[in-house]
Amino acid sequence: MLVRPLLLAGLVGALVWAVAQNLALGTARKQLDQTLLLTERAVEAEVERLRSLPAVAAEDVRVRNALSGSGPLQEANRYLERIAVHAQAEQLYLLDARGETIAASNWNQPSGFIGENYAFRPYFKDAMAQGQGRFYGIGVTTGQPGYFLATRVDAAGARGVLAVKMNLGALQAIWRTADADVALADENGVVILSARPDWEYRALTPLSPDVLAELEVTRAYEGTELATAPPLLAAAPDERNVTGEGWIGRISTMPSTGWQVIAARSTAGLRMVALGAAALAALATLAMVAMVKAWDQRRQIIALRLSQSEKLETMVRARTADLAREVEARTQVEIDLRATQEALVHTEKMAALGRMSAAIVHEISQPLAAMEATLSAAELGVDKTDAATTRRLGKARGLIRRMQRTTKHLRSFARKDVAERSLIDLRGPVASALELVSPRARDIGVTPLFQPPEEKVEVMAGAVRMEQVVANLLLNALDAVAERPDAQITVTLTTGNGQARLCVADTGNGIAETDLPDVTEPFFSTKMTGESLGLGLAICKAILSDFDGTLDITSDLGQGTRVTVTVPLALAKEAQAA
């Protein structure tokens, strides 16, 4: 009596097992295809984020001058360091035609690239031959893997390569945190990133001797056991399906890089699902006569399907949110790059103004000096009784002195002195500047108020140049309060948060809000007398930038202006070295 039901239950269970396994495989492959698509987009977004960085950075005059030998390498080093920080690139470095690194963003680090030769790397060879190059490998200097993008640079007859190293480890960390069983293999089929640590630097299929020899020449995966590690796939890929030991997966190729993306999942769960379905079918067959049991089995199956659907929707929403965040991050990087480009254009404009000022000073300084000497000689030869002629000569000499003061300001703006630093007490330059402007202060009847702090305010800067900054700010304040009733100028010097702060406040006419953004621009002035060349605040800002300082201006029209100078305090080790 029990043989037939058991045979029928076994037959039904076998059929259900086959069907359930096929359905589970089909569902798994669909899910893996979705994971594959999201992973491809994430990798492409990360690569595209810095694809244009070498070409953009190579347009900078400091990089081209460094390559052609006509400019200092240190300026190129600092520029590459700033760009790497803003673009969130691991390294950015410049190679000459021999493949030797001459400038790099990590120039001041122990494992810096300066002096290293990378002529053997494919990205260098391809960039030199075709203009662009790319390559993934383990860094021979740092031992850290990365993706290298390179652009050829031609400057004044010299040729070289500007390369950026990207660290894709963040993607791998995200995969492992999210338990996403995905991997990324290079064009040779070598796994370079994986959510499974035991997959890293293993080939999908056995590598040919030629490929192994090429990888050894380029030192792509130096220090790994790639040649001896067994391949991951049990057989060659069947279209997009791949199979390994205890897992199945889907594979696709990224057109932009030639890399292969693999999404996998364990087969243990699929077998369990198929066996469970078969067991349920067998039990349902045996209990067909029991309607209550059949109804209960149906309710369980519906609940299981609903739970799987909810989990799938949750995973899709999570993947969509991750992609949205990655797109937002890429957009922010593009905004930062545009801001960097605008800053570079502004820097070049300031350099052009400096060169123009130097040319003007050179052309008119000597004629002015000769004219003053000639007028002095003429005054000696004039009859003492000829008062009118003496007055005219005096007015002419006054005009020449005014022109000489103008050229002096132009010379200060055009000259780029070396920012020599020493340990100074900031109270000294402030006191010297107050003494320097005291004649002007007495003329207008104002005494600047300054209560120096009892403690030393030590910074790494130049005493004379800081005195020039304070004197310029005081003279501006005196001009602002001239002919103002109850005029007052207050100078304060404080410290806090590792910074020294010098504030010069006046009760003058103030500055219009529309003029505030332009007051530190060269040749901009709000004074109506025509005697100001508009270079004082521009010179102050340039001097402070040499000492890592800042200049901040706030003003209320009709009430006064407050100028704040911020300079980093000297560190303990700097004070000991000084």
PDB file of C-alpha atoms in Angstrom, residues 257-370:
ATOM      1  CA  THR A 257      39.139  49.260 -20.265  1.00  0.00           C
ATOM      2  CA  GLY A 258      38.991  45.679 -21.585  1.00  0.00           C
ATOM      3  CA  TRP A 259      38.587  44.450 -18.004  1.00  0.00           C
ATOM      4  CA  GLN A 260      36.285  41.554 -17.130  1.00  0.00           C
ATOM      5  CA  VAL A 261      33.669  41.819 -14.380  1.00  0.00           C
ATOM      6  CA  ILE A 262      32.550  38.633 -12.597  1.00  0.00           C
ATOM      7  CA  ALA A 263      29.499  38.315 -10.345  1.00  0.00           C
ATOM      8  CA  ALA A 264      29.294  35.001  -8.504  1.00  0.00           C
ATOM      9  CA  ARG A 265      27.268  33.166  -5.913  1.00  0.00           C
ATOM     10  CA  SER A 266      27.613  29.881  -4.070  1.00  0.00           C
ATOM     11  CA  THR A 267      25.836  26.821  -5.493  1.00  0.00           C
ATOM     12  CA  ALA A 268      25.247  25.418  -2.020  1.00  0.00           C
ATOM     13  CA  GLY A 269      22.237  27.628  -1.511  1.00  0.00           C
ATOM     14  CA  LEU A 270      20.825  26.759  -4.937  1.00  0.00           C
ATOM     15  CA  ARG A 271      21.138  23.047  -4.237  1.00  0.00           C
ATOM     16  CA  MET A 272      19.453  23.520  -0.901  1.00  0.00           C
ATOM     17  CA  VAL A 273      16.593  25.390  -2.554  1.00  0.00           C
ATOM     18  CA  ALA A 274      16.143  22.641  -5.177  1.00  0.00           C
ATOM     19  CA  LEU A 275      16.323  19.859  -2.604  1.00  0.00           C
ATOM     20  CA  GLY A 276      13.884  21.701  -0.384  1.00  0.00           C
ATOM     21  CA  ALA A 277      11.432  22.105  -3.228  1.00  0.00           C
ATOM     22  CA  ALA A 278      11.718  18.408  -4.045  1.00  0.00           C
ATOM     23  CA  ALA A 279      11.133  17.446  -0.433  1.00  0.00           C
ATOM     24  CA  LEU A 280       8.120  19.746  -0.216  1.00  0.00           C
ATOM     25  CA  ALA A 281       6.669  18.268  -3.386  1.00  0.00           C
ATOM     26  CA  ALA A 282       7.162  14.721  -2.071  1.00  0.00           C
ATOM     27  CA  LEU A 283       5.532  15.582   1.213  1.00  0.00           C
ATOM     28  CA  ALA A 284       2.680  17.353  -0.580  1.00  0.00           C
ATOM     29  CA  THR A 285       2.087  14.273  -2.704  1.00  0.00           C
ATOM     30  CA  LEU A 286       2.012  11.988   0.323  1.00  0.00           C
ATOM     31  CA  ALA A 287      -0.304  14.389   2.156  1.00  0.00           C
ATOM     32  CA  MET A 288      -2.607  15.116  -0.796  1.00  0.00           C
ATOM     33  CA  VAL A 289      -5.520  13.639   1.058  1.00  0.00           C
ATOM     34  CA  ALA A 290      -4.944  16.029   3.917  1.00  0.00           C
ATOM     35  CA  MET A 291      -6.321  19.378   2.662  1.00  0.00           C
ATOM     36  CA  VAL A 292      -5.214  21.213   5.720  1.00  0.00           C
ATOM     37  CA  LYS A 293      -1.649  20.119   5.194  1.00  0.00           C
ATOM     38  CA  ALA A 294      -1.828  21.064   1.508  1.00  0.00           C
ATOM     39  CA  TRP A 295      -3.185  24.523   2.381  1.00  0.00           C
ATOM     40  CA  ASP A 296      -0.426  25.026   4.925  1.00  0.00           C
ATOM     41  CA  GLN A 297       2.241  24.050   2.389  1.00  0.00           C
ATOM     42  CA  ARG A 298       0.821  26.506  -0.160  1.00  0.00           C
ATOM     43  CA  ARG A 299       0.792  29.319   2.414  1.00  0.00           C
ATOM     44  CA  GLN A 300       4.467  28.660   3.220  1.00  0.00           C
ATOM     45  CA  ILE A 301       5.475  28.748  -0.460  1.00  0.00           C
ATOM     46  CA  ILE A 302       3.628  32.059  -1.011  1.00  0.00           C
ATOM     47  CA  ALA A 303       5.253  33.578   2.062  1.00  0.00           C
ATOM     48  CA  LEU A 304       8.693  32.439   0.886  1.00  0.00           C
ATOM     49  CA  ARG A 305       8.176  34.000  -2.546  1.00  0.00           C
ATOM     50  CA  LEU A 306       6.979  37.262  -1.034  1.00  0.00           C
ATOM     51  CA  SER A 307      10.031  37.375   1.250  1.00  0.00           C
ATOM     52  CA  GLN A 308      12.384  36.769  -1.680  1.00  0.00           C
ATOM     53  CA  SER A 309      10.667  39.540  -3.680  1.00  0.00           C
ATOM     54  CA  GLU A 310      11.029  42.022  -0.803  1.00  0.00           C
ATOM     55  CA  LYS A 311      14.706  41.153  -0.371  1.00  0.00           C
ATOM     56  CA  LEU A 312      15.313  41.634  -4.091  1.00  0.00           C
ATOM     57  CA  GLU A 313      13.601  45.042  -4.055  1.00  0.00           C
ATOM     58  CA  THR A 314      15.682  46.068  -1.037  1.00  0.00           C
ATOM     59  CA  MET A 315      18.891  45.054  -2.804  1.00  0.00           C
ATOM     60  CA  VAL A 316      17.899  46.985  -5.957  1.00  0.00           C
ATOM     61  CA  ARG A 317      17.122  50.098  -3.919  1.00  0.00           C
ATOM     62  CA  ALA A 318      20.444  49.820  -2.106  1.00  0.00           C
ATOM     63  CA  ARG A 319      22.368  49.413  -5.370  1.00  0.00           C
ATOM     64  CA  THR A 320      20.517  52.379  -6.920  1.00  0.00           C
ATOM     65  CA  ALA A 321      21.341  54.563  -3.912  1.00  0.00           C
ATOM     66  CA  ASP A 322      25.033  53.584  -4.135  1.00  0.00           C
ATOM     67  CA  LEU A 323      25.098  54.510  -7.826  1.00  0.00           C
ATOM     68  CA  ALA A 324      23.438  57.869  -7.087  1.00  0.00           C
ATOM     69  CA  ARG A 325      26.088  58.651  -4.453  1.00  0.00           C
ATOM     70  CA  GLU A 326      28.854  57.756  -6.876  1.00  0.00           C
ATOM     71  CA  VAL A 327      27.366  60.051  -9.552  1.00  0.00           C
ATOM     72  CA  GLU A 328      27.120  62.852  -6.989  1.00  0.00           C
ATOM     73  CA  ALA A 329      30.767  62.325  -5.991  1.00  0.00           C
ATOM     74  CA  ARG A 330      31.863  62.476  -9.632  1.00  0.00           C
ATOM     75  CA  THR A 331      29.886  65.688 -10.160  1.00  0.00           C
ATOM     76  CA  GLN A 332      31.586  67.239  -7.129  1.00  0.00           C
ATOM     77  CA  VAL A 333      35.016  66.276  -8.479  1.00  0.00           C
ATOM     78  CA  GLU A 334      34.193  67.949 -11.808  1.00  0.00           C
ATOM     79  CA  ILE A 335      33.161  71.108  -9.933  1.00  0.00           C
ATOM     80  CA  ASP A 336      36.447  71.044  -7.988  1.00  0.00           C
ATOM     81  CA  LEU A 337      38.416  70.629 -11.217  1.00  0.00           C
ATOM     82  CA  ARG A 338      36.675  73.626 -12.786  1.00  0.00           C
ATOM     83  CA  ALA A 339      37.451  75.692  -9.691  1.00  0.00           C
ATOM     84  CA  THR A 340      41.095  74.619  -9.920  1.00  0.00           C
ATOM     85  CA  GLN A 341      41.238  75.636 -13.578  1.00  0.00           C
ATOM     86  CA  GLU A 342      39.787  79.081 -12.738  1.00  0.00           C
ATOM     87  CA  ALA A 343      42.421  79.489 -10.004  1.00  0.00           C
ATOM     88  CA  LEU A 344      45.161  78.620 -12.483  1.00  0.00           C
ATOM     89  CA  VAL A 345      43.845  81.219 -14.957  1.00  0.00           C
ATOM     90  CA  HIS A 346      43.821  83.828 -12.190  1.00  0.00           C
ATOM     91  CA  THR A 347      47.411  82.939 -11.220  1.00  0.00           C
ATOM     92  CA  GLU A 348      48.582  83.352 -14.813  1.00  0.00           C
ATOM     93  CA  LYS A 349      46.838  86.738 -15.014  1.00  0.00           C
ATOM     94  CA  MET A 350      48.658  87.899 -11.882  1.00  0.00           C
ATOM     95  CA  ALA A 351      51.962  86.721 -13.349  1.00  0.00           C
ATOM     96  CA  ALA A 352      51.289  88.700 -16.539  1.00  0.00           C
ATOM     97  CA  LEU A 353      50.542  91.828 -14.493  1.00  0.00           C
ATOM     98  CA  GLY A 354      53.806  91.322 -12.592  1.00  0.00           C
ATOM     99  CA  ARG A 355      55.807  91.078 -15.810  1.00  0.00           C
ATOM    100  CA  MET A 356      54.095  94.189 -17.182  1.00  0.00           C
ATOM    101  CA  SER A 357      54.882  96.102 -13.975  1.00  0.00           C
ATOM    102  CA  ALA A 358      58.537  95.063 -14.135  1.00  0.00           C
ATOM    103  CA  ALA A 359      58.778  96.311 -17.717  1.00  0.00           C
ATOM    104  CA  ILE A 360      57.207  99.674 -16.819  1.00  0.00           C
ATOM    105  CA  VAL A 361      59.562 100.158 -13.849  1.00  0.00           C
ATOM    106  CA  HIS A 362      62.602  99.289 -15.976  1.00  0.00           C
ATOM    107  CA  GLU A 363      61.673 101.735 -18.715  1.00  0.00           C
ATOM    108  CA  ILE A 364      60.878 104.836 -16.630  1.00  0.00           C
ATOM    109  CA  SER A 365      63.016 104.544 -13.457  1.00  0.00           C
ATOM    110  CA  GLN A 366      66.270 105.803 -14.981  1.00  0.00           C
ATOM    111  CA  PRO A 367      64.665 108.700 -16.957  1.00  0.00           C
ATOM    112  CA  LEU A 368      62.901 109.839 -13.777  1.00  0.00           C
ATOM    113  CA  ALA A 369      66.151 109.760 -11.788  1.00  0.00           C
ATOM    114  CA  ALA A 370      67.903 111.730 -14.528  1.00  0.00           C
TER     115      ALA A 370
END
